[in-house]
Amino acid sequence: MSIKPVVIMGATGTGKTKLSIDISKVIGGEVINADKMQIYAGLDITTNKAESIARRGRVPVLVGGSNSLMHGFLADHLDPSLANPFLIPKYKPNLRFKSCLLWVHTHELVLNEYLCRRIDDMVASGLVEELKEYFDTTLAHKIGNHTGLAKAIGVRELSKYFGGGMSLSDSIDEMKANTKALAKSQTTEIRHIAGVWGWPVCVVDSTEAIRCHLSGGDHSTEDISWERDVSSPAIAIVDKFLHS
């Protein structure tokens, strides 16, 4: 059995999930969420899913913001002592599978504006009330920041507000700052994967599509930008990979 996964990387908010759906529809793939907030039991779940998908004659499409999980799935040899594989000098793992690696990139300033807007929209849609209910029902504020959902951005910042130690406005500002920092860290790790490890990463750019979204104009313009700059070139790259 041969596994030839398509792997979609990128910072939070760049459009990874949307692209994974676009690609899967065209190639008959199945999406695997490789996000730390979704996969609690570890890498065995991801690996088992990919193998079962391949056995059914379909293409596993991994998508997620956790580059450490991507490393764990794709690297040919894992050293349990590597707490952070991106900080180890001279560490250059080889790929475990022949893989199609796609990086959905967005210009940092455009992405930061989008991330802040997205948080404002989430707050307006009831994020604070939803998390308040979570805290009240699970006593998450007493559990700490080391398990499950308690690690997610939004939970830890608003916990300070719920605990009376920070204003709502300051909690939201901290949420935005942490989200932008996360995006920058994710981008740095992907540059490391491509530049230091030498893995064959192909880049598609969602900057214009996100800029169109931020402008609040006609959705058709955003769709045209997305198809032109992201989905069409990505599908062409995947098609070439699968038939090589």
PDB file of C-alpha atoms in Angstrom:
ATOM      1  CA  MET A   1       0.000   0.000   0.000  1.00  0.00           C
ATOM      2  CA  SER A   2       1.366   3.399  -1.005  1.00  0.00           C
ATOM      3  CA  ILE A   3       0.393   6.573   0.835  1.00  0.00           C
ATOM      4  CA  LYS A   4       0.833   9.799  -1.130  1.00  0.00           C
ATOM      5  CA  PRO A   5      -0.669  12.444   1.136  1.00  0.00           C
ATOM      6  CA  VAL A   6      -1.481  15.998   0.203  1.00  0.00           C
ATOM      7  CA  VAL A   7      -0.503  18.263   3.095  1.00  0.00           C
ATOM      8  CA  ILE A   8      -1.852  21.801   3.404  1.00  0.00           C
ATOM      9  CA  MET A   9       0.054  24.101   5.731  1.00  0.00           C
ATOM     10  CA  GLY A  10      -0.288  27.769   6.570  1.00  0.00           C
ATOM     11  CA  ALA A  11      -0.834  30.228   9.366  1.00  0.00           C
ATOM     12  CA  THR A  12      -4.207  30.491  11.047  1.00  0.00           C
ATOM     13  CA  GLY A  13      -6.724  32.357   8.932  1.00  0.00           C
ATOM     14  CA  THR A  14      -5.049  31.901   5.558  1.00  0.00           C
ATOM     15  CA  GLY A  15      -7.704  29.598   4.075  1.00  0.00           C
ATOM     16  CA  LYS A  16      -6.220  26.122   4.606  1.00  0.00           C
ATOM     17  CA  THR A  17      -9.535  24.420   5.353  1.00  0.00           C
ATOM     18  CA  LYS A  18     -11.258  25.995   2.362  1.00  0.00           C
ATOM     19  CA  LEU A  19      -8.465  24.819   0.078  1.00  0.00           C
ATOM     20  CA  SER A  20      -8.547  21.304   1.519  1.00  0.00           C
ATOM     21  CA  ILE A  21     -12.242  21.063   0.602  1.00  0.00           C
ATOM     22  CA  ASP A  22     -11.652  22.455  -2.895  1.00  0.00           C
ATOM     23  CA  ILE A  23      -8.871  19.950  -3.545  1.00  0.00           C
ATOM     24  CA  SER A  24     -10.721  16.978  -2.044  1.00  0.00           C
ATOM     25  CA  LYS A  25     -13.747  17.580  -4.250  1.00  0.00           C
ATOM     26  CA  VAL A  26     -11.597  17.470  -7.374  1.00  0.00           C
ATOM     27  CA  ILE A  27      -9.264  14.556  -6.568  1.00  0.00           C
ATOM     28  CA  GLY A  28     -11.587  12.366  -4.502  1.00  0.00           C
ATOM     29  CA  GLY A  29      -9.683  13.026  -1.325  1.00  0.00           C
ATOM     30  CA  GLU A  30     -10.644  12.848   2.338  1.00  0.00           C
ATOM     31  CA  VAL A  31      -9.695  15.604   4.760  1.00  0.00           C
ATOM     32  CA  ILE A  32      -7.844  14.826   7.992  1.00  0.00           C
ATOM     33  CA  ASN A  33      -7.752  17.620  10.545  1.00  0.00           C
ATOM     34  CA  ALA A  34      -4.191  17.781  11.876  1.00  0.00           C
ATOM     35  CA  ASP A  35      -4.833  20.411  14.516  1.00  0.00           C
ATOM     36  CA  LYS A  36      -3.740  20.043  18.148  1.00  0.00           C
ATOM     37  CA  MET A  37      -7.113  21.284  19.347  1.00  0.00           C
ATOM     38  CA  GLN A  38      -8.846  18.456  17.461  1.00  0.00           C
ATOM     39  CA  ILE A  39      -6.488  15.492  17.852  1.00  0.00           C
ATOM     40  CA  TYR A  40      -6.192  14.741  21.539  1.00  0.00           C
ATOM     41  CA  ALA A  41      -4.974  11.129  21.384  1.00  0.00           C
ATOM     42  CA  GLY A  42      -1.848  11.723  19.345  1.00  0.00           C
ATOM     43  CA  LEU A  43      -0.265  10.953  16.017  1.00  0.00           C
ATOM     44  CA  ASP A  44      -1.460   7.362  15.866  1.00  0.00           C
ATOM     45  CA  ILE A  45      -4.937   8.623  14.984  1.00  0.00           C
ATOM     46  CA  THR A  46      -3.632  10.705  12.093  1.00  0.00           C
ATOM     47  CA  THR A  47      -1.486   7.869  10.755  1.00  0.00           C
ATOM     48  CA  ASN A  48      -4.277   5.318  11.029  1.00  0.00           C
ATOM     49  CA  LYS A  49      -6.702   7.612   9.235  1.00  0.00           C
ATOM     50  CA  ALA A  50      -4.260   8.180   6.385  1.00  0.00           C
ATOM     51  CA  GLU A  51      -3.650   4.432   5.986  1.00  0.00           C
ATOM     52  CA  SER A  52      -7.365   3.599   5.998  1.00  0.00           C
ATOM     53  CA  ILE A  53      -8.080   6.327   3.434  1.00  0.00           C
ATOM     54  CA  ALA A  54      -5.316   5.033   1.155  1.00  0.00           C
ATOM     55  CA  ARG A  55      -6.693   1.481   1.401  1.00  0.00           C
ATOM     56  CA  ARG A  56     -10.019   2.761   0.093  1.00  0.00           C
ATOM     57  CA  GLY A  57      -8.248   4.175  -2.949  1.00  0.00           C
ATOM     58  CA  ARG A  58      -8.675   7.792  -1.901  1.00  0.00           C
ATOM     59  CA  VAL A  59      -6.122  10.507  -1.223  1.00  0.00           C
ATOM     60  CA  PRO A  60      -5.524  11.652   2.369  1.00  0.00           C
ATOM     61  CA  VAL A  61      -5.555  15.457   2.564  1.00  0.00           C
ATOM     62  CA  LEU A  62      -4.025  16.663   5.828  1.00  0.00           C
ATOM     63  CA  VAL A  63      -4.807  20.196   6.911  1.00  0.00           C
ATOM     64  CA  GLY A  64      -4.072  22.062  10.125  1.00  0.00           C
ATOM     65  CA  GLY A  65      -2.048  24.744  11.828  1.00  0.00           C
ATOM     66  CA  SER A  66       0.082  22.440  13.968  1.00  0.00           C
ATOM     67  CA  ASN A  67       3.394  22.118  12.157  1.00  0.00           C
ATOM     68  CA  SER A  68       4.751  19.911  14.961  1.00  0.00           C
ATOM     69  CA  LEU A  69       1.978  17.387  14.260  1.00  0.00           C
ATOM     70  CA  MET A  70       2.742  17.606  10.539  1.00  0.00           C
ATOM     71  CA  HIS A  71       6.386  16.907  11.372  1.00  0.00           C
ATOM     72  CA  GLY A  72       5.393  13.955  13.538  1.00  0.00           C
ATOM     73  CA  PHE A  73       3.348  12.431  10.737  1.00  0.00           C
ATOM     74  CA  LEU A  74       5.734  13.145   7.862  1.00  0.00           C
ATOM     75  CA  ALA A  75       9.252  12.765   9.299  1.00  0.00           C
ATOM     76  CA  ASP A  76      10.925   9.438   8.533  1.00  0.00           C
ATOM     77  CA  HIS A  77      12.446   9.112  11.999  1.00  0.00           C
ATOM     78  CA  LEU A  78      11.093  10.510  15.246  1.00  0.00           C
ATOM     79  CA  ASP A  79      13.230  11.222  18.267  1.00  0.00           C
ATOM     80  CA  PRO A  80      11.028  11.430  21.408  1.00  0.00           C
ATOM     81  CA  SER A  81      13.570  13.776  22.965  1.00  0.00           C
ATOM     82  CA  LEU A  82      12.826  16.488  20.396  1.00  0.00           C
ATOM     83  CA  ALA A  83      10.606  18.883  22.319  1.00  0.00           C
ATOM     84  CA  ASN A  84      10.591  21.343  19.414  1.00  0.00           C
ATOM     85  CA  PRO A  85      12.013  20.044  16.124  1.00  0.00           C
ATOM     86  CA  PHE A  86      12.225  23.582  14.724  1.00  0.00           C
ATOM     87  CA  LEU A  87      14.803  24.649  17.300  1.00  0.00           C
ATOM     88  CA  ILE A  88      17.300  21.816  16.873  1.00  0.00           C
ATOM     89  CA  PRO A  89      20.490  22.928  15.057  1.00  0.00           C
ATOM     90  CA  LYS A  90      21.490  20.750  12.092  1.00  0.00           C
ATOM     91  CA  TYR A  91      18.307  18.662  12.408  1.00  0.00           C
ATOM     92  CA  LYS A  92      17.086  17.879   8.874  1.00  0.00           C
ATOM     93  CA  PRO A  93      14.533  15.049   8.766  1.00  0.00           C
ATOM     94  CA  ASN A  94      13.618  13.293   5.544  1.00  0.00           C
ATOM     95  CA  LEU A  95      10.056  12.739   4.400  1.00  0.00           C
ATOM     96  CA  ARG A  96       8.481   9.451   5.422  1.00  0.00           C
ATOM     97  CA  PHE A  97       6.170   9.473   2.390  1.00  0.00           C
ATOM     98  CA  LYS A  98       6.321  10.989  -1.059  1.00  0.00           C
ATOM     99  CA  SER A  99       4.160  14.009  -0.227  1.00  0.00           C
ATOM    100  CA  CYS A 100       2.635  17.053  -1.879  1.00  0.00           C
ATOM    101  CA  LEU A 101       3.257  19.954   0.497  1.00  0.00           C
ATOM    102  CA  LEU A 102       1.215  23.105  -0.086  1.00  0.00           C
ATOM    103  CA  TRP A 103       1.704  26.343   1.816  1.00  0.00           C
ATOM    104  CA  VAL A 104      -1.205  28.800   1.794  1.00  0.00           C
ATOM    105  CA  HIS A 105       0.585  32.091   2.402  1.00  0.00           C
ATOM    106  CA  THR A 106      -0.867  35.529   3.148  1.00  0.00           C
ATOM    107  CA  HIS A 107       1.033  38.805   3.496  1.00  0.00           C
ATOM    108  CA  GLU A 108       1.538  39.469   7.207  1.00  0.00           C
ATOM    109  CA  LEU A 109      -0.125  42.908   7.346  1.00  0.00           C
ATOM    110  CA  VAL A 110      -3.191  41.725   5.443  1.00  0.00           C
ATOM    111  CA  LEU A 111      -3.448  38.583   7.562  1.00  0.00           C
ATOM    112  CA  ASN A 112      -3.130  40.536  10.816  1.00  0.00           C
ATOM    113  CA  GLU A 113      -5.968  42.839   9.789  1.00  0.00           C
ATOM    114  CA  TYR A 114      -8.096  39.839   8.918  1.00  0.00           C
ATOM    115  CA  LEU A 115      -7.331  38.043  12.189  1.00  0.00           C
ATOM    116  CA  CYS A 116      -8.324  41.091  14.231  1.00  0.00           C
ATOM    117  CA  ARG A 117     -11.512  41.479  12.211  1.00  0.00           C
ATOM    118  CA  ARG A 118     -12.307  37.801  12.680  1.00  0.00           C
ATOM    119  CA  ILE A 119     -11.967  38.079  16.455  1.00  0.00           C
ATOM    120  CA  ASP A 120     -14.237  41.133  16.499  1.00  0.00           C
ATOM    121  CA  ASP A 121     -16.794  39.161  14.484  1.00  0.00           C
ATOM    122  CA  MET A 122     -16.521  36.197  16.858  1.00  0.00           C
ATOM    123  CA  VAL A 123     -17.082  38.448  19.857  1.00  0.00           C
ATOM    124  CA  ALA A 124     -20.059  40.057  18.150  1.00  0.00           C
ATOM    125  CA  SER A 125     -21.465  36.586  17.446  1.00  0.00           C
ATOM    126  CA  GLY A 126     -21.398  35.560  21.110  1.00  0.00           C
ATOM    127  CA  LEU A 127     -17.908  34.187  21.789  1.00  0.00           C
ATOM    128  CA  VAL A 128     -17.729  35.724  25.271  1.00  0.00           C
ATOM    129  CA  GLU A 129     -21.107  34.351  26.296  1.00  0.00           C
ATOM    130  CA  GLU A 130     -20.282  30.916  24.897  1.00  0.00           C
ATOM    131  CA  LEU A 131     -16.995  30.685  26.771  1.00  0.00           C
ATOM    132  CA  LYS A 132     -18.579  32.032  29.942  1.00  0.00           C
ATOM    133  CA  GLU A 133     -20.979  29.093  29.815  1.00  0.00           C
ATOM    134  CA  TYR A 134     -18.018  26.757  29.243  1.00  0.00           C
ATOM    135  CA  PHE A 135     -16.233  28.155  32.284  1.00  0.00           C
ATOM    136  CA  ASP A 136     -19.326  27.974  34.444  1.00  0.00           C
ATOM    137  CA  THR A 137     -20.144  24.387  33.521  1.00  0.00           C
ATOM    138  CA  THR A 138     -16.670  22.828  33.421  1.00  0.00           C
ATOM    139  CA  LEU A 139     -14.838  24.931  35.995  1.00  0.00           C
ATOM    140  CA  ALA A 140     -12.126  25.327  33.342  1.00  0.00           C
ATOM    141  CA  HIS A 141     -10.742  28.315  35.212  1.00  0.00           C
ATOM    142  CA  LYS A 142      -9.721  25.907  37.987  1.00  0.00           C
ATOM    143  CA  ILE A 143      -8.235  23.298  35.662  1.00  0.00           C
ATOM    144  CA  GLY A 144      -5.452  25.466  34.267  1.00  0.00           C
ATOM    145  CA  ASN A 145      -3.954  25.868  30.826  1.00  0.00           C
ATOM    146  CA  HIS A 146      -2.542  22.425  30.209  1.00  0.00           C
ATOM    147  CA  THR A 147      -5.408  20.334  28.870  1.00  0.00           C
ATOM    148  CA  GLY A 148      -7.663  20.310  25.831  1.00  0.00           C
ATOM    149  CA  LEU A 149      -9.679  23.401  25.064  1.00  0.00           C
ATOM    150  CA  ALA A 150      -7.990  25.336  27.865  1.00  0.00           C
ATOM    151  CA  LYS A 151      -5.003  25.788  25.513  1.00  0.00           C
ATOM    152  CA  ALA A 152      -7.025  27.463  22.778  1.00  0.00           C
ATOM    153  CA  ILE A 153      -6.624  31.163  22.093  1.00  0.00           C
ATOM    154  CA  GLY A 154      -9.637  32.950  23.505  1.00  0.00           C
ATOM    155  CA  VAL A 155     -10.068  30.675  26.492  1.00  0.00           C
ATOM    156  CA  ARG A 156      -6.943  31.709  28.366  1.00  0.00           C
ATOM    157  CA  GLU A 157      -7.354  35.428  27.593  1.00  0.00           C
ATOM    158  CA  LEU A 158     -11.009  35.602  28.567  1.00  0.00           C
ATOM    159  CA  SER A 159     -10.340  33.582  31.714  1.00  0.00           C
ATOM    160  CA  LYS A 160      -8.613  36.693  33.050  1.00  0.00           C
ATOM    161  CA  TYR A 161     -11.743  38.712  32.341  1.00  0.00           C
ATOM    162  CA  PHE A 162     -14.039  36.106  33.922  1.00  0.00           C
ATOM    163  CA  GLY A 163     -11.760  36.021  36.958  1.00  0.00           C
ATOM    164  CA  GLY A 164     -11.941  39.784  37.382  1.00  0.00           C
ATOM    165  CA  GLY A 165      -8.260  40.377  36.660  1.00  0.00           C
ATOM    166  CA  MET A 166      -8.610  42.087  33.290  1.00  0.00           C
ATOM    167  CA  SER A 167     -11.153  44.205  31.432  1.00  0.00           C
ATOM    168  CA  LEU A 168     -13.017  42.702  28.499  1.00  0.00           C
ATOM    169  CA  SER A 169     -11.391  45.189  26.144  1.00  0.00           C
ATOM    170  CA  ASP A 170      -7.894  44.275  27.320  1.00  0.00           C
ATOM    171  CA  SER A 171      -8.701  40.556  27.088  1.00  0.00           C
ATOM    172  CA  ILE A 172      -9.804  40.971  23.484  1.00  0.00           C
ATOM    173  CA  ASP A 173      -6.688  42.997  22.676  1.00  0.00           C
ATOM    174  CA  GLU A 174      -4.550  40.239  24.190  1.00  0.00           C
ATOM    175  CA  MET A 175      -6.454  37.660  22.173  1.00  0.00           C
ATOM    176  CA  LYS A 176      -5.654  39.566  18.988  1.00  0.00           C
ATOM    177  CA  ALA A 177      -1.988  39.939  19.905  1.00  0.00           C
ATOM    178  CA  ASN A 178      -1.645  36.238  20.714  1.00  0.00           C
ATOM    179  CA  THR A 179      -3.399  35.210  17.508  1.00  0.00           C
ATOM    180  CA  LYS A 180      -1.074  37.371  15.419  1.00  0.00           C
ATOM    181  CA  ALA A 181       1.919  35.955  17.302  1.00  0.00           C
ATOM    182  CA  LEU A 182       0.686  32.424  16.621  1.00  0.00           C
ATOM    183  CA  ALA A 183       0.352  33.177  12.899  1.00  0.00           C
ATOM    184  CA  LYS A 184       3.870  34.595  12.783  1.00  0.00           C
ATOM    185  CA  SER A 185       5.253  31.544  14.592  1.00  0.00           C
ATOM    186  CA  GLN A 186       3.471  29.170  12.222  1.00  0.00           C
ATOM    187  CA  THR A 187       4.873  31.037   9.214  1.00  0.00           C
ATOM    188  CA  THR A 188       8.385  30.922  10.671  1.00  0.00           C
ATOM    189  CA  GLU A 189       8.100  27.154  11.137  1.00  0.00           C
ATOM    190  CA  ILE A 190       6.942  26.612   7.544  1.00  0.00           C
ATOM    191  CA  ARG A 191       9.858  28.698   6.261  1.00  0.00           C
ATOM    192  CA  HIS A 192      12.081  26.421   8.373  1.00  0.00           C
ATOM    193  CA  ILE A 193      10.506  23.311   6.849  1.00  0.00           C
ATOM    194  CA  ALA A 194      11.169  24.592   3.341  1.00  0.00           C
ATOM    195  CA  GLY A 195      14.451  26.418   3.838  1.00  0.00           C
ATOM    196  CA  VAL A 196      16.324  24.427   6.487  1.00  0.00           C
ATOM    197  CA  TRP A 197      14.859  20.942   6.127  1.00  0.00           C
ATOM    198  CA  GLY A 198      14.595  21.286   2.363  1.00  0.00           C
ATOM    199  CA  TRP A 199      11.159  19.692   2.084  1.00  0.00           C
ATOM    200  CA  PRO A 200       9.527  20.427  -1.315  1.00  0.00           C
ATOM    201  CA  VAL A 201       6.966  23.053  -0.300  1.00  0.00           C
ATOM    202  CA  CYS A 202       4.856  24.687  -3.030  1.00  0.00           C
ATOM    203  CA  VAL A 203       3.408  28.129  -2.252  1.00  0.00           C
ATOM    204  CA  VAL A 204       0.014  29.547  -3.176  1.00  0.00           C
ATOM    205  CA  ASP A 205      -0.910  33.073  -2.094  1.00  0.00           C
ATOM    206  CA  SER A 206      -4.296  33.995  -0.628  1.00  0.00           C
ATOM    207  CA  THR A 207      -3.413  37.656   0.025  1.00  0.00           C
ATOM    208  CA  GLU A 208      -5.629  39.153  -2.666  1.00  0.00           C
ATOM    209  CA  ALA A 209      -8.597  36.950  -1.809  1.00  0.00           C
ATOM    210  CA  ILE A 210      -8.389  37.978   1.842  1.00  0.00           C
ATOM    211  CA  ARG A 211      -7.881  41.616   0.887  1.00  0.00           C
ATOM    212  CA  CYS A 212     -11.069  41.420  -1.210  1.00  0.00           C
ATOM    213  CA  HIS A 213     -12.876  39.899   1.764  1.00  0.00           C
ATOM    214  CA  LEU A 214     -11.729  42.727   4.017  1.00  0.00           C
ATOM    215  CA  SER A 215     -12.929  45.347   1.544  1.00  0.00           C
ATOM    216  CA  GLY A 216     -16.485  44.086   1.950  1.00  0.00           C
ATOM    217  CA  GLY A 217     -17.123  44.266  -1.780  1.00  0.00           C
ATOM    218  CA  ASP A 218     -18.714  41.853  -4.193  1.00  0.00           C
ATOM    219  CA  HIS A 219     -18.179  38.231  -3.163  1.00  0.00           C
ATOM    220  CA  SER A 220     -17.592  37.328  -6.803  1.00  0.00           C
ATOM    221  CA  THR A 221     -14.348  39.354  -6.778  1.00  0.00           C
ATOM    222  CA  GLU A 222     -13.145  37.416  -3.751  1.00  0.00           C
ATOM    223  CA  ASP A 223     -14.109  34.132  -5.410  1.00  0.00           C
ATOM    224  CA  ILE A 224     -12.255  35.065  -8.600  1.00  0.00           C
ATOM    225  CA  SER A 225      -9.114  35.958  -6.638  1.00  0.00           C
ATOM    226  CA  TRP A 226      -9.314  32.738  -4.646  1.00  0.00           C
ATOM    227  CA  GLU A 227      -9.723  30.552  -7.717  1.00  0.00           C
ATOM    228  CA  ARG A 228      -7.014  32.396  -9.695  1.00  0.00           C
ATOM    229  CA  ASP A 229      -4.372  32.606  -6.949  1.00  0.00           C
ATOM    230  CA  VAL A 230      -5.102  29.652  -4.685  1.00  0.00           C
ATOM    231  CA  SER A 231      -7.407  26.821  -5.727  1.00  0.00           C
ATOM    232  CA  SER A 232      -6.562  26.531  -9.444  1.00  0.00           C
ATOM    233  CA  PRO A 233      -2.759  26.562  -9.036  1.00  0.00           C
ATOM    234  CA  ALA A 234      -2.993  24.270  -6.000  1.00  0.00           C
ATOM    235  CA  ILE A 235      -5.161  21.742  -7.849  1.00  0.00           C
ATOM    236  CA  ALA A 236      -2.727  21.818 -10.769  1.00  0.00           C
ATOM    237  CA  ILE A 237       0.185  21.115  -8.397  1.00  0.00           C
ATOM    238  CA  VAL A 238      -1.684  18.235  -6.758  1.00  0.00           C
ATOM    239  CA  ASP A 239      -2.727  16.753 -10.097  1.00  0.00           C
ATOM    240  CA  LYS A 240       0.884  16.766 -11.315  1.00  0.00           C
ATOM    241  CA  PHE A 241       2.005  15.170  -8.044  1.00  0.00           C
ATOM    242  CA  LEU A 242      -0.565  12.380  -8.170  1.00  0.00           C
ATOM    243  CA  HIS A 243       0.261  11.508 -11.779  1.00  0.00           C
ATOM    244  CA  SER A 244       4.039  11.656 -11.425  1.00  0.00           C
TER     245      SER A 244
END
